[in-house]
mmCIF file of C-alpha atoms and ligand atoms in Angstrom:
data_model
loop_
_atom_site.group_PDB
_atom_site.id
_atom_site.type_symbol
_atom_site.label_atom_id
_atom_site.label_comp_id
_atom_site.label_asym_id
_atom_site.label_seq_id
_atom_site.Cartn_x
_atom_site.Cartn_y
_atom_site.Cartn_z
ATOM 1 C CA MET Y 151 -110.432 -191.502 37.632
ATOM 2 C CA ARG Y 152 -109.317 -188.101 38.836
ATOM 3 C CA ILE Y 153 -106.724 -188.095 41.507
ATOM 4 C CA LYS Y 154 -104.952 -185.250 43.541
ATOM 5 C CA PRO Y 155 -101.305 -184.410 43.141
ATOM 6 C CA GLU Y 156 -100.513 -186.019 46.592
ATOM 7 C CA GLN Y 157 -102.086 -189.311 45.471
ATOM 8 C CA ALA Y 158 -100.019 -189.147 42.212
ATOM 9 C CA ILE Y 159 -96.882 -188.798 44.101
ATOM 10 C CA HIS Y 160 -97.713 -191.877 46.327
ATOM 11 C CA GLU Y 161 -98.600 -193.960 43.216
ATOM 12 C CA LEU Y 162 -95.442 -193.026 41.397
ATOM 13 C CA GLN Y 163 -93.216 -193.755 44.324
ATOM 14 C CA SER Y 164 -94.830 -197.042 44.718
ATOM 15 C CA GLY Y 165 -94.274 -198.141 41.252
ATOM 16 C CA GLY Y 166 -97.557 -197.105 39.674
ATOM 17 C CA ILE Y 167 -98.397 -195.124 36.561
ATOM 18 C CA VAL Y 168 -100.577 -191.828 36.436
ATOM 19 C CA ALA Y 169 -101.313 -189.266 33.836
ATOM 20 C CA LEU Y 170 -100.097 -185.608 34.612
ATOM 21 C CA PRO Y 171 -100.865 -182.348 32.815
ATOM 22 C CA THR Y 172 -98.186 -180.486 31.123
ATOM 23 C CA GLU Y 173 -98.456 -177.151 29.109
ATOM 24 C CA THR Y 174 -97.867 -179.229 25.842
ATOM 25 C CA VAL Y 175 -99.918 -182.319 26.299
ATOM 26 C CA TYR Y 176 -100.810 -184.849 28.943
ATOM 27 C CA GLY Y 177 -98.053 -187.246 29.961
ATOM 28 C CA LEU Y 178 -98.189 -190.880 31.048
ATOM 29 C CA ALA Y 179 -95.790 -190.966 33.997
ATOM 30 C CA ALA Y 180 -93.576 -193.462 35.619
ATOM 31 C CA SER Y 181 -90.618 -193.031 37.959
ATOM 32 C CA ILE Y 182 -87.242 -193.825 36.249
ATOM 33 C CA HIS Y 183 -86.419 -195.663 39.432
ATOM 34 C CA HIS Y 184 -89.278 -198.287 38.651
ATOM 35 C CA PRO Y 185 -88.603 -200.191 35.493
ATOM 36 C CA GLU Y 186 -91.756 -202.314 35.933
ATOM 37 C CA ALA Y 187 -93.776 -199.187 36.004
ATOM 38 C CA ILE Y 188 -91.932 -197.979 32.797
ATOM 39 C CA GLN Y 189 -92.782 -201.361 31.205
ATOM 40 C CA LYS Y 190 -96.464 -200.793 32.065
ATOM 41 C CA VAL Y 191 -96.304 -197.412 30.389
ATOM 42 C CA PHE Y 192 -95.362 -199.174 27.083
ATOM 43 C CA ALA Y 193 -97.934 -201.792 27.557
ATOM 44 C CA VAL Y 194 -100.939 -199.602 28.205
ATOM 45 C CA LYS Y 195 -100.012 -197.346 25.371
ATOM 46 C CA GLY Y 196 -99.270 -200.087 23.043
ATOM 47 C CA ARG Y 197 -95.993 -198.419 22.361
ATOM 48 C CA PRO Y 198 -93.201 -200.148 20.510
ATOM 49 C CA SER Y 199 -90.243 -200.865 22.815
ATOM 50 C CA ASP Y 200 -87.810 -199.316 20.263
ATOM 51 C CA ASN Y 201 -89.452 -195.918 20.788
ATOM 52 C CA PRO Y 202 -87.511 -194.134 23.696
ATOM 53 C CA LEU Y 203 -89.207 -191.905 26.436
ATOM 54 C CA ILE Y 204 -88.513 -188.219 27.486
ATOM 55 C CA VAL Y 205 -87.315 -187.943 30.995
ATOM 56 C CA HIS Y 206 -88.939 -184.917 32.750
ATOM 57 C CA ILE Y 207 -87.186 -183.130 35.666
ATOM 58 C CA SER Y 208 -88.194 -180.214 37.828
ATOM 59 C CA ASP Y 209 -84.890 -178.602 38.316
ATOM 60 C CA LEU Y 210 -81.816 -178.139 36.243
ATOM 61 C CA ALA Y 211 -79.586 -179.016 39.271
ATOM 62 C CA GLN Y 212 -80.622 -182.767 38.718
ATOM 63 C CA LEU Y 213 -79.207 -182.937 35.286
ATOM 64 C CA ASN Y 214 -75.649 -183.896 36.198
ATOM 65 C CA ASP Y 215 -76.775 -187.013 37.761
ATOM 66 C CA TYR Y 216 -78.211 -188.229 34.414
ATOM 67 C CA VAL Y 217 -76.280 -187.030 31.594
ATOM 68 C CA LYS Y 218 -72.677 -186.761 30.610
ATOM 69 C CA GLN Y 219 -71.311 -183.919 28.445
ATOM 70 C CA LEU Y 220 -73.596 -180.801 27.674
ATOM 71 C CA PRO Y 221 -73.272 -179.509 24.144
ATOM 72 C CA PRO Y 222 -72.326 -176.103 23.428
ATOM 73 C CA ALA Y 223 -75.397 -173.307 23.759
ATOM 74 C CA PHE Y 224 -77.098 -176.022 26.123
ATOM 75 C CA GLU Y 225 -77.152 -173.315 28.890
ATOM 76 C CA LYS Y 226 -78.556 -170.667 26.611
ATOM 77 C CA LEU Y 227 -81.336 -173.041 25.517
ATOM 78 C CA ALA Y 228 -82.232 -174.183 28.977
ATOM 79 C CA GLN Y 229 -82.232 -170.642 30.175
ATOM 80 C CA ALA Y 230 -84.437 -169.383 27.422
ATOM 81 C CA PHE Y 231 -86.961 -172.267 27.335
ATOM 82 C CA TRP Y 232 -87.078 -174.167 30.669
ATOM 83 C CA PRO Y 233 -89.416 -174.659 32.315
ATOM 84 C CA GLY Y 234 -91.172 -175.152 28.875
ATOM 85 C CA SER Y 235 -91.871 -176.958 25.780
ATOM 86 C CA LEU Y 236 -88.314 -177.930 24.581
ATOM 87 C CA SER Y 237 -86.945 -181.433 24.847
ATOM 88 C CA LEU Y 238 -83.080 -181.766 24.377
ATOM 89 C CA VAL Y 239 -81.503 -184.931 23.627
ATOM 90 C CA LEU Y 240 -78.268 -185.387 25.610
ATOM 91 C CA GLU Y 241 -75.638 -187.908 26.199
ATOM 92 C CA ALA Y 242 -77.123 -190.311 28.899
ATOM 93 C CA ASP Y 243 -75.298 -191.741 31.895
ATOM 94 C CA THR Y 244 -76.289 -195.197 30.661
ATOM 95 C CA LYS Y 245 -75.683 -196.585 34.353
ATOM 96 C CA VAL Y 246 -78.244 -194.300 35.674
ATOM 97 C CA ILE Y 247 -80.952 -194.002 32.917
ATOM 98 C CA PRO Y 248 -82.304 -197.447 32.377
ATOM 99 C CA ASP Y 249 -82.079 -199.090 28.944
ATOM 100 C CA ILE Y 250 -85.822 -199.300 28.562
ATOM 101 C CA VAL Y 251 -86.145 -195.459 28.911
ATOM 102 C CA ARG Y 252 -83.694 -194.909 26.032
ATOM 103 C CA ALA Y 253 -84.724 -197.813 23.964
ATOM 104 C CA GLY Y 254 -80.974 -198.926 23.989
ATOM 105 C CA LEU Y 255 -79.678 -195.484 22.629
ATOM 106 C CA PRO Y 256 -76.607 -193.851 24.187
ATOM 107 C CA THR Y 257 -78.766 -190.478 24.601
ATOM 108 C CA VAL Y 258 -81.682 -189.341 26.586
ATOM 109 C CA ALA Y 259 -84.292 -186.697 25.790
ATOM 110 C CA ILE Y 260 -84.744 -184.422 28.743
ATOM 111 C CA ARG Y 261 -87.341 -181.644 29.518
ATOM 112 C CA VAL Y 262 -88.429 -179.313 32.294
ATOM 113 C CA PRO Y 263 -92.219 -178.855 31.945
ATOM 114 C CA SER Y 264 -93.831 -175.800 33.172
ATOM 115 C CA HIS Y 265 -97.215 -176.802 34.453
ATOM 116 C CA PRO Y 266 -97.201 -176.045 38.122
ATOM 117 C CA LEU Y 267 -99.040 -179.171 39.346
ATOM 118 C CA THR Y 268 -96.623 -181.437 37.428
ATOM 119 C CA LEU Y 269 -93.542 -179.414 38.725
ATOM 120 C CA GLU Y 270 -94.974 -179.954 42.271
ATOM 121 C CA VAL Y 271 -95.172 -183.738 41.629
ATOM 122 C CA LEU Y 272 -91.675 -183.966 40.045
ATOM 123 C CA ALA Y 273 -90.170 -182.084 43.025
ATOM 124 C CA LYS Y 274 -91.194 -184.992 45.254
ATOM 125 C CA THR Y 275 -90.744 -188.028 42.853
ATOM 126 C CA GLY Y 276 -87.608 -187.052 41.031
ATOM 127 C CA PRO Y 277 -87.388 -187.765 37.259
ATOM 128 C CA LEU Y 278 -90.277 -189.271 35.542
ATOM 129 C CA VAL Y 279 -90.690 -190.595 32.008
ATOM 130 C CA MET Y 280 -93.699 -189.100 30.187
ATOM 131 C CA PRO Y 281 -94.747 -190.042 26.725
ATOM 132 C CA SER Y 282 -97.848 -188.517 25.648
ATOM 133 C CA ALA Y 283 -100.935 -189.926 27.441
ATOM 134 C CA ASN Y 284 -102.648 -191.417 24.643
ATOM 135 C CA LEU Y 285 -103.067 -194.832 22.908
ATOM 136 C CA SER Y 286 -100.236 -195.257 20.528
ATOM 137 C CA GLY Y 287 -101.058 -193.721 17.212
ATOM 138 C CA LYS Y 288 -103.906 -191.746 18.353
ATOM 139 C CA PRO Y 289 -103.949 -187.837 18.829
ATOM 140 C CA SER Y 290 -102.262 -186.781 21.977
ATOM 141 C CA ALA Y 291 -104.471 -185.911 24.993
ATOM 142 C CA THR Y 292 -104.885 -182.221 25.794
ATOM 143 C CA ALA Y 293 -107.484 -182.464 28.584
ATOM 144 C CA ALA Y 294 -108.034 -184.932 31.521
ATOM 145 C CA GLN Y 295 -111.081 -186.299 29.623
ATOM 146 C CA HIS Y 296 -109.088 -187.376 26.572
ATOM 147 C CA VAL Y 297 -106.839 -189.530 28.899
ATOM 148 C CA VAL Y 298 -110.046 -191.046 30.493
ATOM 149 C CA ASP Y 299 -111.487 -191.716 26.914
ATOM 150 C CA ASP Y 300 -108.224 -193.568 26.039
ATOM 151 C CA PHE Y 301 -107.556 -195.516 29.182
ATOM 152 C CA GLY Y 302 -110.659 -195.524 31.502
ATOM 153 C CA ASP Y 303 -109.709 -196.609 35.093
ATOM 154 C CA ALA Y 304 -106.355 -198.086 33.911
ATOM 155 C CA VAL Y 305 -104.763 -194.788 34.179
ATOM 156 C CA PRO Y 306 -105.577 -192.378 37.046
ATOM 157 C CA VAL Y 307 -105.238 -188.698 36.043
ATOM 158 C CA VAL Y 308 -104.344 -185.365 37.747
ATOM 159 C CA ASP Y 309 -106.786 -182.956 36.156
ATOM 160 C CA GLY Y 310 -104.781 -179.690 35.418
ATOM 161 C CA GLY Y 311 -107.276 -178.287 32.943
ATOM 162 C CA GLU Y 312 -106.649 -177.980 29.148
ATOM 163 C CA CYS Y 313 -103.024 -177.993 28.066
ATOM 164 C CA VAL Y 314 -102.248 -174.482 27.077
ATOM 165 C CA GLN Y 315 -100.112 -175.268 24.045
ATOM 166 C CA GLY Y 316 -101.805 -178.379 22.810
ATOM 167 C CA VAL Y 317 -99.020 -179.757 20.617
ATOM 168 C CA GLU Y 318 -95.842 -181.782 21.982
ATOM 169 C CA SER Y 319 -92.488 -180.204 22.789
ATOM 170 C CA THR Y 320 -89.972 -179.341 20.173
ATOM 171 C CA ILE Y 321 -87.032 -181.831 20.228
ATOM 172 C CA LEU Y 322 -83.512 -180.879 19.549
ATOM 173 C CA ILE Y 323 -80.434 -182.898 18.995
ATOM 174 C CA TYR Y 324 -76.783 -181.742 18.669
ATOM 175 C CA ARG Y 325 -75.000 -183.171 15.599
ATOM 176 C CA ASN Y 326 -72.237 -181.931 13.602
ATOM 177 C CA ASN Y 327 -71.518 -178.942 15.700
ATOM 178 C CA ARG Y 328 -75.254 -177.621 15.281
ATOM 179 C CA TRP Y 329 -78.507 -178.147 17.015
ATOM 180 C CA VAL Y 330 -81.025 -179.793 14.639
ATOM 181 C CA VAL Y 331 -84.730 -179.967 15.142
ATOM 182 C CA ALA Y 332 -85.640 -183.666 15.315
ATOM 183 C CA ARG Y 333 -89.377 -183.061 15.944
ATOM 184 C CA GLN Y 334 -91.180 -179.788 15.360
ATOM 185 C CA GLY Y 335 -93.331 -178.692 18.324
ATOM 186 C CA ALA Y 336 -94.667 -176.008 20.493
ATOM 187 C CA ILE Y 337 -91.372 -173.807 20.280
ATOM 188 C CA ARG Y 338 -91.083 -172.153 16.963
ATOM 189 C CA ILE Y 339 -87.919 -172.605 14.912
ATOM 190 C CA GLU Y 340 -87.861 -168.681 14.719
ATOM 191 C CA ALA Y 341 -87.610 -168.553 18.544
ATOM 192 C CA LEU Y 342 -84.777 -171.036 18.661
ATOM 193 C CA GLU Y 343 -82.902 -169.017 15.958
ATOM 194 C CA GLU Y 344 -83.180 -165.994 18.018
ATOM 195 C CA VAL Y 345 -81.397 -167.804 20.966
ATOM 196 C CA LEU Y 346 -78.911 -169.883 18.987
ATOM 197 C CA GLY Y 347 -77.931 -167.022 16.501
ATOM 198 C CA TYR Y 348 -78.491 -169.534 13.709
ATOM 199 C CA ARG Y 349 -81.567 -171.214 12.363
ATOM 200 C CA PRO Y 350 -81.393 -174.828 13.456
ATOM 201 C CA GLU Y 351 -82.034 -177.213 10.519
ATOM 202 C CA LEU Y 352 -85.060 -179.184 10.366
ATOM 203 C CA HIS Y 353 -84.350 -182.882 9.950
ATOM 204 C CA THR Y 354 -86.719 -184.172 7.386
ATOM 205 C CA ASN Y 355 -85.773 -187.767 6.115
ATOM 206 C CA PRO Y 356 -88.777 -189.760 7.032
ATOM 207 C CA ASP Y 357 -87.001 -193.000 6.433
ATOM 208 C CA LYS Y 358 -84.099 -192.111 8.931
ATOM 209 C CA PRO Y 359 -85.893 -189.766 11.629
ATOM 210 C CA LEU Y 360 -83.736 -188.613 14.378
ATOM 211 C CA CYS Y 361 -86.545 -189.487 16.704
ATOM 212 C CA PRO Y 362 -87.377 -193.312 16.544
ATOM 213 C CA GLY Y 363 -91.019 -192.358 17.270
ATOM 214 C CA GLN Y 364 -91.453 -190.700 13.811
ATOM 215 C CA LEU Y 365 -91.282 -193.959 12.089
ATOM 216 C CA TYR Y 366 -94.873 -194.849 13.439
ATOM 217 C CA ARG Y 367 -98.155 -193.534 12.628
ATOM 218 C CA HIS Y 368 -99.313 -190.749 14.706
ATOM 219 C CA TYR Y 369 -102.000 -188.208 15.916
ATOM 220 C CA ALA Y 370 -104.438 -189.981 13.731
ATOM 221 C CA PRO Y 371 -108.268 -190.137 14.021
ATOM 222 C CA GLN Y 372 -110.230 -192.966 12.568
ATOM 223 C CA ALA Y 373 -111.355 -190.490 9.695
ATOM 224 C CA THR Y 374 -109.409 -190.384 6.490
ATOM 225 C CA LEU Y 375 -108.179 -186.653 6.188
ATOM 226 C CA THR Y 376 -107.556 -185.089 2.902
ATOM 227 C CA GLU Y 377 -107.026 -181.537 1.889
ATOM 228 C CA LEU Y 378 -109.853 -179.225 1.416
ATOM 229 C CA ASP Y 379 -111.761 -179.598 -1.986
ATOM 230 C CA ARG Y 380 -114.235 -176.861 -2.690
ATOM 231 C CA GLU Y 381 -115.953 -179.138 -5.265
ATOM 232 C CA LYS Y 382 -116.781 -181.927 -2.726
ATOM 233 C CA SER Y 383 -119.179 -182.081 0.174
ATOM 234 C CA GLY Y 384 -118.493 -183.605 3.375
ATOM 235 C CA ALA Y 385 -117.184 -182.869 6.877
ATOM 236 C CA VAL Y 386 -114.701 -179.935 7.047
ATOM 237 C CA VAL Y 387 -111.895 -179.166 9.619
ATOM 238 C CA GLY Y 388 -111.605 -175.280 9.088
ATOM 239 C CA PHE Y 389 -111.256 -171.910 10.600
ATOM 240 C CA SER Y 390 -114.040 -169.769 12.282
ATOM 241 C CA ASP Y 391 -113.365 -166.759 10.197
ATOM 242 C CA ARG Y 392 -114.104 -168.600 6.999
ATOM 243 C CA GLU Y 393 -117.149 -170.038 5.422
ATOM 244 C CA TYR Y 394 -117.680 -173.482 4.046
ATOM 245 C CA PRO Y 395 -121.366 -173.303 2.890
ATOM 246 C CA TRP Y 396 -121.141 -176.586 1.045
ATOM 247 C CA ALA Y 397 -119.771 -178.630 4.094
ATOM 248 C CA SER Y 398 -122.080 -181.247 5.719
ATOM 249 C CA LYS Y 399 -120.481 -180.218 9.084
ATOM 250 C CA VAL Y 400 -117.716 -178.020 10.063
ATOM 251 C CA TYR Y 401 -115.304 -178.499 12.901
ATOM 252 C CA LEU Y 402 -113.651 -175.243 13.935
ATOM 253 C CA LEU Y 403 -109.918 -174.948 14.971
ATOM 254 C CA GLY Y 404 -110.229 -171.291 15.675
ATOM 255 C CA LYS Y 405 -109.367 -168.159 13.713
ATOM 256 C CA SER Y 406 -106.975 -168.380 10.795
ATOM 257 C CA SER Y 407 -105.016 -165.572 12.263
ATOM 258 C CA ASP Y 408 -104.292 -167.353 15.533
ATOM 259 C CA PRO Y 409 -101.997 -170.352 15.429
ATOM 260 C CA GLU Y 410 -101.893 -170.548 19.268
ATOM 261 C CA VAL Y 411 -105.521 -171.189 19.518
ATOM 262 C CA VAL Y 412 -105.494 -173.697 16.567
ATOM 263 C CA ALA Y 413 -102.538 -175.650 18.159
ATOM 264 C CA HIS Y 414 -104.344 -175.652 21.442
ATOM 265 C CA ARG Y 415 -107.557 -177.097 19.772
ATOM 266 C CA LEU Y 416 -106.196 -179.328 17.155
ATOM 267 C CA TYR Y 417 -106.169 -182.786 18.980
ATOM 268 C CA ASP Y 418 -109.469 -182.030 20.545
ATOM 269 C CA VAL Y 419 -110.965 -181.436 17.113
ATOM 270 C CA LEU Y 420 -109.239 -184.643 15.725
ATOM 271 C CA ARG Y 421 -110.668 -186.579 18.651
ATOM 272 C CA GLN Y 422 -114.121 -185.049 18.085
ATOM 273 C CA LEU Y 423 -114.217 -186.622 14.642
ATOM 274 C CA ASP Y 424 -113.726 -189.993 16.241
ATOM 275 C CA LYS Y 425 -116.523 -189.415 18.648
ATOM 276 C CA ASP Y 426 -118.884 -188.413 15.831
ATOM 277 C CA GLN Y 427 -117.646 -191.549 13.949
ATOM 278 C CA VAL Y 428 -116.692 -189.364 10.943
ATOM 279 C CA SER Y 429 -115.167 -191.579 8.287
ATOM 280 C CA ALA Y 430 -113.693 -188.782 6.142
ATOM 281 C CA ALA Y 431 -112.916 -185.125 6.628
ATOM 282 C CA MET Y 432 -111.308 -182.372 4.679
ATOM 283 C CA VAL Y 433 -108.880 -180.085 6.283
ATOM 284 C CA ASP Y 434 -108.509 -176.338 5.161
ATOM 285 C CA MET Y 435 -104.697 -176.249 4.781
ATOM 286 C CA ASP Y 436 -104.659 -172.699 3.518
ATOM 287 C CA PHE Y 437 -102.407 -171.221 6.209
ATOM 288 C CA PRO Y 438 -98.835 -169.884 6.415
ATOM 289 C CA GLU Y 439 -95.493 -171.948 6.362
ATOM 290 C CA THR Y 440 -93.962 -170.058 9.281
ATOM 291 C CA GLY Y 441 -93.868 -170.180 13.086
ATOM 292 C CA LEU Y 442 -96.279 -172.591 14.904
ATOM 293 C CA TRP Y 443 -98.285 -173.174 11.672
ATOM 294 C CA ARG Y 444 -95.256 -175.352 10.501
ATOM 295 C CA THR Y 445 -95.991 -177.628 13.446
ATOM 296 C CA ILE Y 446 -99.675 -177.664 12.976
ATOM 297 C CA ARG Y 447 -99.252 -178.566 9.278
ATOM 298 C CA GLU Y 448 -96.711 -181.321 10.193
ATOM 299 C CA ARG Y 449 -99.288 -182.734 12.666
ATOM 300 C CA ILE Y 450 -102.150 -182.613 10.249
ATOM 301 C CA LEU Y 451 -100.006 -184.300 7.514
ATOM 302 C CA LYS Y 452 -98.992 -186.951 9.889
ATOM 303 C CA ALA Y 453 -102.581 -187.522 11.090
ATOM 304 C CA ALA Y 454 -103.673 -187.967 7.548
ATOM 305 C CA SER Y 455 -100.896 -190.305 6.405
HETATM 306 O O1 TXA W 675 -94.527 -182.483 24.852
HETATM 307 C C1 TXA W 675 -93.947 -183.629 25.017
HETATM 308 O O2 TXA W 675 -92.764 -183.794 24.669
HETATM 309 C C2 TXA W 675 -94.872 -184.703 25.665
HETATM 310 C C3 TXA W 675 -95.096 -184.237 27.065
HETATM 311 C C4 TXA W 675 -95.899 -185.311 27.795
HETATM 312 O O3 TXA W 675 -93.788 -183.865 27.719
HETATM 313 N N1 TXA W 675 -94.309 -185.996 25.596
HETATM 314 C C5 TXA W 675 -94.080 -186.589 24.295
HETATM 315 O O4 TXA W 675 -93.578 -187.826 24.401
HETATM 316 O O5 TXA W 675 -94.554 -186.067 23.350
HETATM 317 P P1 TXA W 675 -93.717 -188.967 23.330
HETATM 318 O O6 TXA W 675 -93.245 -190.266 23.853
HETATM 319 O O7 TXA W 675 -95.124 -189.011 22.834
HETATM 320 O O8 TXA W 675 -92.810 -188.420 22.194
HETATM 321 C C6 TXA W 675 -91.287 -188.484 22.473
HETATM 322 C C7 TXA W 675 -90.639 -188.458 21.229
HETATM 323 C C8 TXA W 675 -90.565 -189.791 20.388
HETATM 324 O O9 TXA W 675 -90.837 -189.454 19.004
HETATM 325 C C9 TXA W 675 -89.266 -190.484 20.721
HETATM 326 O O10 TXA W 675 -88.813 -191.291 19.611
HETATM 327 C C10 TXA W 675 -88.431 -189.283 20.835
HETATM 328 O O11 TXA W 675 -89.166 -188.319 21.584
HETATM 329 N N2 TXA W 675 -87.233 -189.419 21.700
HETATM 330 C C11 TXA W 675 -87.253 -189.886 23.026
HETATM 331 N N3 TXA W 675 -85.816 -190.046 23.489
HETATM 332 C C12 TXA W 675 -85.124 -189.823 22.294
HETATM 333 C C13 TXA W 675 -83.750 -189.920 22.146
HETATM 334 N N4 TXA W 675 -82.874 -190.216 23.139
HETATM 335 N N5 TXA W 675 -83.193 -189.608 20.874
HETATM 336 C C14 TXA W 675 -84.095 -189.297 20.001
HETATM 337 N N6 TXA W 675 -85.432 -189.234 19.993
HETATM 338 C C15 TXA W 675 -86.106 -189.419 21.205
HETATM 339 MG MG1 MG W 676 -96.683 -189.152 21.437
#
């Protein structure tokens, strides 16, 4: 069910949940002032309660009400990337940010998204939690129709078009005097390096992730995904400037020279595999190890695991 921003504002203020567009992926929103609505977000997604939620705000000025100390270079990051696809994990004012949002942690992840419709809603509702608007474990939703496919009428959605970026925000945590990348995402590590003056380390211990959510299966279609093998026939997820003459069917991500388009299309392609009831697909992983490609590779590997 599609609703207008005004209806979304009304729903959220009266303790309901709605899906909102962001520039990364669609979010499943509830007001931080309505714990019962937040409970519902966990329930409809099938999300484990130990996986905390990102709090979205429209204005930096609101921040002081919700967090304690701001780490060094916070202002630089906020200035460079907000509104936008960066989430920063900060020390929470635990009296104001409910336990359920933080999954009991002393910290809270914060983001100022840039989609105009959602900024309009946030300006009226105040802070909203917004996990990605997909069933837990499935690829995130990058179009209003994806939200409808996952939740039907249980979640009304504000249709803001296709998400420009198509992969989730990059999450940074400050530890041991450095910002660390806890989840790769739409903001490239190279862009962070330019602003910070050092390259933030990528935290890669899968048994002890900095984001609790990374313990869980993610972004995954029904199909078993494996790396492209030119000896085998079958469905292929690949690039529009390459040929796969032996493939039984090809799902195109875009050109191998255009990571922005590939990121933008990735979840739609993974969802298309499910729609076509594909049981196995091979993915062309022959692309660079830099920039946005790093995020794309990480998402594909997660989807395959
Ligand atoms: O782009 C995005 O970030 C989207 C849009 C809707 O804003 N949201 C999103 O939320 O991807 P979700 O819930 O699907 O992923 C949030 C991730 C989870 O892995 C969670 O564990 C982590 O953020 N997270 C949230 N709060 C945290 C905290 N205080 N410390 C560490 N990780 C946290
Ligand atoms: Mg998610």
